[in-house]
Amino acid sequence: MLETTVTTKNFEDEVLKAEDTVLVDFWATWCPPCRKQAPVLVEFAIAHPEIKVCKVNTDEEPALAQRFAIEAIPTLMIFKNGVAVKQEAGYKDIHQLEAFAL
């Protein structure tokens, strides 16, 4: 599986307790930039298996969006050792995504 769907039920195990670096995409189905970001995330996941890619649907998981003060989507976050170390909103092409995540 290239991407893991994250909910309030599995967020701690999938993101906060992960031993690897985790890239979390906060998105929604109705968001055109989010839909544009999706294939770039798949491309990134294939090229960088050392980074776990997770997705949070903000419509289905508003508590997680609120917990991390998500005000715009897509918002991408990098977690290392359970701590959010980077956060940026907006679409990123593969080069921008690599610059952000690596």
PDB file of N, CA, C and O in Angstrom, residues 24-59:
ATOM      1  N   VAL A  24       1.976  13.511   6.106  1.00  0.00           N
ATOM      2  CA  VAL A  24       0.519  13.452   6.234  1.00  0.00           C
ATOM      3  C   VAL A  24      -0.100  14.515   5.331  1.00  0.00           C
ATOM      4  O   VAL A  24       0.272  15.690   5.396  1.00  0.00           O
ATOM      5  N   ASP A  25      -1.032  14.087   4.504  1.00  0.00           N
ATOM      6  CA  ASP A  25      -1.771  14.961   3.601  1.00  0.00           C
ATOM      7  C   ASP A  25      -3.177  15.143   4.160  1.00  0.00           C
ATOM      8  O   ASP A  25      -3.939  14.181   4.252  1.00  0.00           O
ATOM      9  N   PHE A  26      -3.509  16.372   4.549  1.00  0.00           N
ATOM     10  CA  PHE A  26      -4.872  16.714   4.958  1.00  0.00           C
ATOM     11  C   PHE A  26      -5.574  17.208   3.701  1.00  0.00           C
ATOM     12  O   PHE A  26      -5.131  18.179   3.078  1.00  0.00           O
ATOM     13  N   TRP A  27      -6.688  16.561   3.338  1.00  0.00           N
ATOM     14  CA  TRP A  27      -7.334  16.815   2.059  1.00  0.00           C
ATOM     15  C   TRP A  27      -8.842  16.626   2.165  1.00  0.00           C
ATOM     16  O   TRP A  27      -9.353  16.209   3.207  1.00  0.00           O
ATOM     17  N   ALA A  28      -9.544  16.911   1.072  1.00  0.00           N
ATOM     18  CA  ALA A  28     -10.984  16.641   0.968  1.00  0.00           C
ATOM     19  C   ALA A  28     -11.316  16.298  -0.483  1.00  0.00           C
ATOM     20  O   ALA A  28     -10.646  16.772  -1.405  1.00  0.00           O
ATOM     21  N   THR A  29     -12.364  15.519  -0.671  1.00  0.00           N
ATOM     22  CA  THR A  29     -12.725  15.054  -2.015  1.00  0.00           C
ATOM     23  C   THR A  29     -13.185  16.193  -2.922  1.00  0.00           C
ATOM     24  O   THR A  29     -13.002  16.117  -4.133  1.00  0.00           O
ATOM     25  N   TRP A  30     -13.773  17.241  -2.356  1.00  0.00           N
ATOM     26  CA  TRP A  30     -14.326  18.338  -3.157  1.00  0.00           C
ATOM     27  C   TRP A  30     -13.268  19.371  -3.555  1.00  0.00           C
ATOM     28  O   TRP A  30     -13.552  20.303  -4.303  1.00  0.00           O
ATOM     29  N   CYS A  31     -12.036  19.210  -3.106  1.00  0.00           N
ATOM     30  CA  CYS A  31     -10.967  20.200  -3.275  1.00  0.00           C
ATOM     31  C   CYS A  31     -10.144  19.913  -4.538  1.00  0.00           C
ATOM     32  O   CYS A  31      -9.409  18.924  -4.566  1.00  0.00           O
ATOM     33  N   PRO A  32     -10.238  20.752  -5.589  1.00  0.00           N
ATOM     34  CA  PRO A  32      -9.465  20.509  -6.811  1.00  0.00           C
ATOM     35  C   PRO A  32      -7.950  20.427  -6.589  1.00  0.00           C
ATOM     36  O   PRO A  32      -7.309  19.512  -7.131  1.00  0.00           O
ATOM     37  N   PRO A  33      -7.335  21.315  -5.816  1.00  0.00           N
ATOM     38  CA  PRO A  33      -5.891  21.159  -5.597  1.00  0.00           C
ATOM     39  C   PRO A  33      -5.543  19.849  -4.864  1.00  0.00           C
ATOM     40  O   PRO A  33      -4.480  19.271  -5.103  1.00  0.00           O
ATOM     41  N   CYS A  34      -6.441  19.394  -4.008  1.00  0.00           N
ATOM     42  CA  CYS A  34      -6.219  18.116  -3.313  1.00  0.00           C
ATOM     43  C   CYS A  34      -6.230  16.959  -4.308  1.00  0.00           C
ATOM     44  O   CYS A  34      -5.409  16.045  -4.216  1.00  0.00           O
ATOM     45  N   ARG A  35      -7.174  16.994  -5.235  1.00  0.00           N
ATOM     46  CA  ARG A  35      -7.250  15.939  -6.250  1.00  0.00           C
ATOM     47  C   ARG A  35      -6.023  15.980  -7.164  1.00  0.00           C
ATOM     48  O   ARG A  35      -5.525  14.947  -7.583  1.00  0.00           O
ATOM     49  N   LYS A  36      -5.521  17.181  -7.435  1.00  0.00           N
ATOM     50  CA  LYS A  36      -4.309  17.329  -8.237  1.00  0.00           C
ATOM     51  C   LYS A  36      -3.089  16.815  -7.467  1.00  0.00           C
ATOM     52  O   LYS A  36      -2.150  16.276  -8.051  1.00  0.00           O
ATOM     53  N   GLN A  37      -3.090  16.983  -6.145  1.00  0.00           N
ATOM     54  CA  GLN A  37      -1.971  16.551  -5.308  1.00  0.00           C
ATOM     55  C   GLN A  37      -1.884  15.031  -5.196  1.00  0.00           C
ATOM     56  O   GLN A  37      -0.796  14.472  -5.056  1.00  0.00           O
ATOM     57  N   ALA A  38      -3.013  14.345  -5.262  1.00  0.00           N
ATOM     58  CA  ALA A  38      -3.067  12.901  -5.019  1.00  0.00           C
ATOM     59  C   ALA A  38      -2.093  12.094  -5.873  1.00  0.00           C
ATOM     60  O   ALA A  38      -1.328  11.289  -5.332  1.00  0.00           O
ATOM     61  N   PRO A  39      -2.050  12.257  -7.202  1.00  0.00           N
ATOM     62  CA  PRO A  39      -1.105  11.443  -7.979  1.00  0.00           C
ATOM     63  C   PRO A  39       0.354  11.811  -7.706  1.00  0.00           C
ATOM     64  O   PRO A  39       1.244  10.959  -7.840  1.00  0.00           O
ATOM     65  N   VAL A  40       0.608  13.040  -7.315  1.00  0.00           N
ATOM     66  CA  VAL A  40       1.975  13.447  -6.971  1.00  0.00           C
ATOM     67  C   VAL A  40       2.417  12.729  -5.700  1.00  0.00           C
ATOM     68  O   VAL A  40       3.562  12.297  -5.579  1.00  0.00           O
ATOM     69  N   LEU A  41       1.493  12.558  -4.760  1.00  0.00           N
ATOM     70  CA  LEU A  41       1.809  11.822  -3.535  1.00  0.00           C
ATOM     71  C   LEU A  41       2.111  10.357  -3.835  1.00  0.00           C
ATOM     72  O   LEU A  41       3.005   9.765  -3.224  1.00  0.00           O
ATOM     73  N   VAL A  42       1.383   9.769  -4.762  1.00  0.00           N
ATOM     74  CA  VAL A  42       1.652   8.388  -5.158  1.00  0.00           C
ATOM     75  C   VAL A  42       3.039   8.291  -5.788  1.00  0.00           C
ATOM     76  O   VAL A  42       3.832   7.404  -5.457  1.00  0.00           O
ATOM     77  N   GLU A  43       3.351   9.224  -6.683  1.00  0.00           N
ATOM     78  CA  GLU A  43       4.676   9.265  -7.310  1.00  0.00           C
ATOM     79  C   GLU A  43       5.768   9.400  -6.243  1.00  0.00           C
ATOM     80  O   GLU A  43       6.794   8.712  -6.283  1.00  0.00           O
ATOM     81  N   PHE A  44       5.533  10.268  -5.275  1.00  0.00           N
ATOM     82  CA  PHE A  44       6.484  10.467  -4.182  1.00  0.00           C
ATOM     83  C   PHE A  44       6.649   9.189  -3.362  1.00  0.00           C
ATOM     84  O   PHE A  44       7.764   8.795  -3.031  1.00  0.00           O
ATOM     85  N   ALA A  45       5.542   8.543  -3.034  1.00  0.00           N
ATOM     86  CA  ALA A  45       5.579   7.320  -2.234  1.00  0.00           C
ATOM     87  C   ALA A  45       6.358   6.216  -2.936  1.00  0.00           C
ATOM     88  O   ALA A  45       7.106   5.467  -2.299  1.00  0.00           O
ATOM     89  N   ILE A  46       6.220   6.122  -4.244  1.00  0.00           N
ATOM     90  CA  ILE A  46       6.962   5.120  -5.016  1.00  0.00           C
ATOM     91  C   ILE A  46       8.458   5.442  -4.997  1.00  0.00           C
ATOM     92  O   ILE A  46       9.291   4.561  -4.797  1.00  0.00           O
ATOM     93  N   ALA A  47       8.782   6.702  -5.179  1.00  0.00           N
ATOM     94  CA  ALA A  47      10.188   7.118  -5.255  1.00  0.00           C
ATOM     95  C   ALA A  47      10.882   7.130  -3.897  1.00  0.00           C
ATOM     96  O   ALA A  47      12.102   7.024  -3.825  1.00  0.00           O
ATOM     97  N   HIS A  48      10.111   7.271  -2.825  1.00  0.00           N
ATOM     98  CA  HIS A  48      10.686   7.419  -1.484  1.00  0.00           C
ATOM     99  C   HIS A  48      10.001   6.494  -0.479  1.00  0.00           C
ATOM    100  O   HIS A  48       9.310   6.957   0.433  1.00  0.00           O
ATOM    101  N   PRO A  49      10.232   5.183  -0.603  1.00  0.00           N
ATOM    102  CA  PRO A  49       9.577   4.245   0.312  1.00  0.00           C
ATOM    103  C   PRO A  49      10.032   4.398   1.762  1.00  0.00           C
ATOM    104  O   PRO A  49       9.390   3.867   2.663  1.00  0.00           O
ATOM    105  N   GLU A  50      11.104   5.138   1.987  1.00  0.00           N
ATOM    106  CA  GLU A  50      11.577   5.362   3.346  1.00  0.00           C
ATOM    107  C   GLU A  50      10.693   6.336   4.123  1.00  0.00           C
ATOM    108  O   GLU A  50      10.811   6.468   5.344  1.00  0.00           O
ATOM    109  N   ILE A  51       9.805   7.039   3.412  1.00  0.00           N
ATOM    110  CA  ILE A  51       8.880   7.969   4.053  1.00  0.00           C
ATOM    111  C   ILE A  51       7.466   7.409   3.927  1.00  0.00           C
ATOM    112  O   ILE A  51       7.003   7.103   2.835  1.00  0.00           O
ATOM    113  N   LYS A  52       6.811   7.277   5.049  1.00  0.00           N
ATOM    114  CA  LYS A  52       5.433   6.776   5.077  1.00  0.00           C
ATOM    115  C   LYS A  52       4.494   7.916   4.678  1.00  0.00           C
ATOM    116  O   LYS A  52       4.590   9.021   5.217  1.00  0.00           O
ATOM    117  N   VAL A  53       3.600   7.651   3.746  1.00  0.00           N
ATOM    118  CA  VAL A  53       2.635   8.653   3.282  1.00  0.00           C
ATOM    119  C   VAL A  53       1.258   8.293   3.816  1.00  0.00           C
ATOM    120  O   VAL A  53       0.762   7.187   3.603  1.00  0.00           O
ATOM    121  N   CYS A  54       0.655   9.257   4.527  1.00  0.00           N
ATOM    122  CA  CYS A  54      -0.683   9.069   5.098  1.00  0.00           C
ATOM    123  C   CYS A  54      -1.605  10.172   4.616  1.00  0.00           C
ATOM    124  O   CYS A  54      -1.167  11.276   4.316  1.00  0.00           O
ATOM    125  N   LYS A  55      -2.896   9.858   4.571  1.00  0.00           N
ATOM    126  CA  LYS A  55      -3.900  10.827   4.141  1.00  0.00           C
ATOM    127  C   LYS A  55      -5.004  10.927   5.190  1.00  0.00           C
ATOM    128  O   LYS A  55      -5.469   9.918   5.695  1.00  0.00           O
ATOM    129  N   VAL A  56      -5.404  12.171   5.477  1.00  0.00           N
ATOM    130  CA  VAL A  56      -6.503  12.443   6.393  1.00  0.00           C
ATOM    131  C   VAL A  56      -7.562  13.226   5.627  1.00  0.00           C
ATOM    132  O   VAL A  56      -7.310  14.348   5.176  1.00  0.00           O
ATOM    133  N   ASN A  57      -8.742  12.637   5.467  1.00  0.00           N
ATOM    134  CA  ASN A  57      -9.865  13.334   4.842  1.00  0.00           C
ATOM    135  C   ASN A  57     -10.463  14.257   5.905  1.00  0.00           C
ATOM    136  O   ASN A  57     -11.041  13.794   6.890  1.00  0.00           O
ATOM    137  N   THR A  58     -10.325  15.554   5.691  1.00  0.00           N
ATOM    138  CA  THR A  58     -10.752  16.521   6.710  1.00  0.00           C
ATOM    139  C   THR A  58     -12.265  16.550   6.898  1.00  0.00           C
ATOM    140  O   THR A  58     -12.739  16.935   7.971  1.00  0.00           O
ATOM    141  N   ASP A  59     -13.018  16.163   5.881  1.00  0.00           N
ATOM    142  CA  ASP A  59     -14.478  16.106   6.037  1.00  0.00           C
ATOM    143  C   ASP A  59     -14.886  14.939   6.926  1.00  0.00           C
ATOM    144  O   ASP A  59     -15.849  15.035   7.684  1.00  0.00           O
TER     145      ASP A  59
END
